[in-house]
Short mmCIF file of C-alpha atoms and ligand atoms in Angstrom, two decimals:
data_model
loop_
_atom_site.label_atom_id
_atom_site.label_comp_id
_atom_site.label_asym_id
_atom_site.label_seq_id
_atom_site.Cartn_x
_atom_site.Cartn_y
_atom_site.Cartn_z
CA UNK A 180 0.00 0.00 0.00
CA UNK A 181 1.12 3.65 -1.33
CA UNK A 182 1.03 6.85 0.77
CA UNK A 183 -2.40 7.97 -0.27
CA UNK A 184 -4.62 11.24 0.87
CA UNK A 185 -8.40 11.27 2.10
CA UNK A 186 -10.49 14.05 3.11
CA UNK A 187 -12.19 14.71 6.33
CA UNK A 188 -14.49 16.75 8.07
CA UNK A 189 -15.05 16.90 11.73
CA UNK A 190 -18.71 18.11 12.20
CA UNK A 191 -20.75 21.01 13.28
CA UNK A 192 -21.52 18.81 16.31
CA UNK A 193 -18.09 18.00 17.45
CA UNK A 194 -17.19 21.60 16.45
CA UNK A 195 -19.98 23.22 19.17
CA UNK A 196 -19.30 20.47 21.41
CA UNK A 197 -15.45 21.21 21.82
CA UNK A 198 -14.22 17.74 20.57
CA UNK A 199 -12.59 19.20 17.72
CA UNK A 200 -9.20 19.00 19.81
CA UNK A 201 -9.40 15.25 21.11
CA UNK A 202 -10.67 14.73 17.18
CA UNK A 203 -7.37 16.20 16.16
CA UNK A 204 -5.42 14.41 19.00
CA UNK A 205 -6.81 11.01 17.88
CA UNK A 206 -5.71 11.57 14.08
CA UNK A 207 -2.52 12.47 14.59
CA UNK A 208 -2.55 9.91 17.06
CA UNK A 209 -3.57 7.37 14.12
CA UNK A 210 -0.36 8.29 12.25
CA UNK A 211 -2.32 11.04 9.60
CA UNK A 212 0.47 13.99 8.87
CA UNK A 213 -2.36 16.63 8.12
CA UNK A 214 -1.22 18.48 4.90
CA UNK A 215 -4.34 21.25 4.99
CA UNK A 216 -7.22 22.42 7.74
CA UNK A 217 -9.64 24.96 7.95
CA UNK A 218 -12.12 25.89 9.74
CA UNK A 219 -15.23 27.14 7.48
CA UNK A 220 -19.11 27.02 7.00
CA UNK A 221 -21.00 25.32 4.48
CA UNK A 222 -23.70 27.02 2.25
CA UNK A 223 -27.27 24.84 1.46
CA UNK A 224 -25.61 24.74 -2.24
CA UNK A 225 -22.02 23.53 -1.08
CA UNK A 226 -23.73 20.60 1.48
CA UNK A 227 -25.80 20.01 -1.11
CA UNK A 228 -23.36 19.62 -3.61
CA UNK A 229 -21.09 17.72 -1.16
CA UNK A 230 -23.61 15.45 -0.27
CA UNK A 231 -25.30 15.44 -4.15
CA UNK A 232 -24.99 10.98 -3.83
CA UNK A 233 -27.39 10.94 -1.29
CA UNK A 234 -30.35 13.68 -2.74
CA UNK A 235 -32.64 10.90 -3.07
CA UNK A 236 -32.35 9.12 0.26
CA UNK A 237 -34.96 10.24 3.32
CA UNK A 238 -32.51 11.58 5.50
CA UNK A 239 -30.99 14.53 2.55
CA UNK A 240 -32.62 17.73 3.77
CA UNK A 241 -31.82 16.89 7.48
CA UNK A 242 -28.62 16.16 6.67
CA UNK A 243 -28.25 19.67 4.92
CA UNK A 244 -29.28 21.69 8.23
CA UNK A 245 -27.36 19.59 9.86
CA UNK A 246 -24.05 20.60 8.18
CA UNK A 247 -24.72 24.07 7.26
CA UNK A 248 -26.09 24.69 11.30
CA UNK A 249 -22.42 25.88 12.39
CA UNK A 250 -18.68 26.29 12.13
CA UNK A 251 -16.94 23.21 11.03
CA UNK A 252 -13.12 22.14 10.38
CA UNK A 253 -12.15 20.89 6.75
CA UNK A 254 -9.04 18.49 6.68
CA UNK A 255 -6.70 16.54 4.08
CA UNK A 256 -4.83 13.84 5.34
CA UNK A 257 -2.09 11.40 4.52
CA UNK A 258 -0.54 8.34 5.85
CA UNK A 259 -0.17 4.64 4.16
CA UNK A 260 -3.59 3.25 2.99
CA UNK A 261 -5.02 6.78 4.32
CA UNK A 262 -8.61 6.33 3.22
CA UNK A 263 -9.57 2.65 4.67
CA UNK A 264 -7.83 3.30 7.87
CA UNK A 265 -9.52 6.75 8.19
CA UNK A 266 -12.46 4.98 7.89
CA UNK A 267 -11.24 2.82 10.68
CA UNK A 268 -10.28 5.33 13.11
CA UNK A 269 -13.45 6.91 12.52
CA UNK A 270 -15.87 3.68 13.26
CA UNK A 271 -19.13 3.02 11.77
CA UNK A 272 -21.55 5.61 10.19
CA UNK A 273 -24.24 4.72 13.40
CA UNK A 274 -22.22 5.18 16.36
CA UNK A 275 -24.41 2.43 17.78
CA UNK A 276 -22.52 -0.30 15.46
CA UNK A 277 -19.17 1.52 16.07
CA UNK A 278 -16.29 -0.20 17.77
CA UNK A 279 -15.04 0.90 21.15
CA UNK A 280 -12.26 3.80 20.81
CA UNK A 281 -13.49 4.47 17.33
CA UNK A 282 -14.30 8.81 17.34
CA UNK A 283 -17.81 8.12 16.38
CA UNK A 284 -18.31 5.49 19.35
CA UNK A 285 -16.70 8.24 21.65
CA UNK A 286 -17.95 11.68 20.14
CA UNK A 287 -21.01 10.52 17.89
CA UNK A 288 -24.90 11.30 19.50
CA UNK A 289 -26.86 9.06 16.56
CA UNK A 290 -25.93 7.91 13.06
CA UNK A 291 -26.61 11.80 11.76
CA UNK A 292 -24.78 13.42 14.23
CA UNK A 293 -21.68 11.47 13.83
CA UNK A 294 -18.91 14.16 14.49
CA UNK A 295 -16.62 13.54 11.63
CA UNK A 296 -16.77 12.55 7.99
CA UNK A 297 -14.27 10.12 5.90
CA UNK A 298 -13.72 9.69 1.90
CA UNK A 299 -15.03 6.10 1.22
CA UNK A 300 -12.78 5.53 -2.12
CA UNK A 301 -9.97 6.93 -3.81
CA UNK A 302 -11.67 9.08 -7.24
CA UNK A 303 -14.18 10.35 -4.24
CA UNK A 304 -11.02 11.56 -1.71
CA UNK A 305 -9.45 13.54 -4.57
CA UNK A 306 -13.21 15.11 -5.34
CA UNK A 307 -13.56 16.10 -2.15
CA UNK A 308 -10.26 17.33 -1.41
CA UNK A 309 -10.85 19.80 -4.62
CA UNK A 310 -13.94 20.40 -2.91
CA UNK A 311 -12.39 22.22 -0.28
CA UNK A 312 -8.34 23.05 -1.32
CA UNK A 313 -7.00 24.54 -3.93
CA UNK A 314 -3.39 22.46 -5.32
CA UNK A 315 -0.90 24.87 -3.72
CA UNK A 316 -2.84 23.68 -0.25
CA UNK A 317 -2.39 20.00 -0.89
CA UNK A 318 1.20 20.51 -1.73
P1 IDP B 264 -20.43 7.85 6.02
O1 IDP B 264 -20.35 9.27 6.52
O2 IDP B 264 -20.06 6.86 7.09
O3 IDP B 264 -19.68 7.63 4.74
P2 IDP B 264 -22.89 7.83 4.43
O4 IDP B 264 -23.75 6.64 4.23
O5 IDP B 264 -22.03 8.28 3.27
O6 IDP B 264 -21.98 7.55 5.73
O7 IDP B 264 -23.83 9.02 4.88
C1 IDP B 264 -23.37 10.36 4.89
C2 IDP B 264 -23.84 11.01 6.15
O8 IDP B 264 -25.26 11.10 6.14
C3 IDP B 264 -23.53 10.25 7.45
O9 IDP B 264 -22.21 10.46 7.91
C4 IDP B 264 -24.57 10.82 8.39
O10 IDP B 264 -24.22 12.12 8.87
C5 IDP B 264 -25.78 10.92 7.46
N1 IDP B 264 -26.60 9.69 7.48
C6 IDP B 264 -26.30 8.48 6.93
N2 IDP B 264 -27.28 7.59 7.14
C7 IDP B 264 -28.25 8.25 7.84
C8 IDP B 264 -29.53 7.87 8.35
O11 IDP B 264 -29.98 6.72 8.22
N3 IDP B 264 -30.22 8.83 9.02
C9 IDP B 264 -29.77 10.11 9.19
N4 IDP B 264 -28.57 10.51 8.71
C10 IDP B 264 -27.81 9.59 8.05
MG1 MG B 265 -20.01 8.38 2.87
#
């Protein structure tokens, strides 16, 4: 396995509930150098352009409020196999099924309000990392 990059996002929720730091502490923690960061606020049109794969499923328009409802901290991050073991450190999308020590079985409240967000595959990590950073950024 390569060096390869992912994109993250810890939540609004995690954001207002002062996690961001442990968040941070766990991914460096995990072994991710983090090459960008910022702290931002989405628009309806960029959440629902993020999120544009899931317009048709029930849970879409809460989903939007949800992410546009505060401050919240884009990241890109590297480390070996970067985007499965993200995924890993981050646990399952309902914190319910997440394992123990994973962020969303410590930080999550239900399977919307799951404190941090993960790339699932490699065309959608570089997407979403031009989402959010221009190529001097990701340098
Ligand atoms: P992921 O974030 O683990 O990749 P996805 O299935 O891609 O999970 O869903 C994107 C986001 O949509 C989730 O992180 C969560 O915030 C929200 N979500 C997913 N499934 C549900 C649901 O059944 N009810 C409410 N919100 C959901
Ligand atoms: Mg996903």
């Amino acid at each position: 396995m390569s060096v390869e990059r992912t994109f993250s996002i810890i939540k609004p929720d995690a954001v207002a509930a002062g996690h961001a730091g442990a968040i941070l502490a766990a991914v460096e923690q995990a072994g991710f150098k983090v090459l960008a960061m910022r702290m931002t606020r989405l628009t309806q049109a960029q959440a629902q352009g993020f999120y544009a794969v899931h317009r048709e499923k029930p849970f879409f328009a809460g989903l939007v409020k949800f992410m546009t409802e505060g401050p919240l901290i884009v990241l890109a991050l590297e480390r070996e196999n970067a985007i499965a073991k993200w995924r890993e450190t981050m646990g399952a999308t309902n914190p319910a099924n997440a394992a123990e020590g994973t962020i969303r079985k410590r930080f999550a409240a239900n399977v919307e309000r799951n404190c941090v967000h993960g790339s699932d595959a490699p065309e959608t990590a570089e997407t979403e990392l031009r989402f959010f950073f221009s190529t001097s950024e990701l340098l």
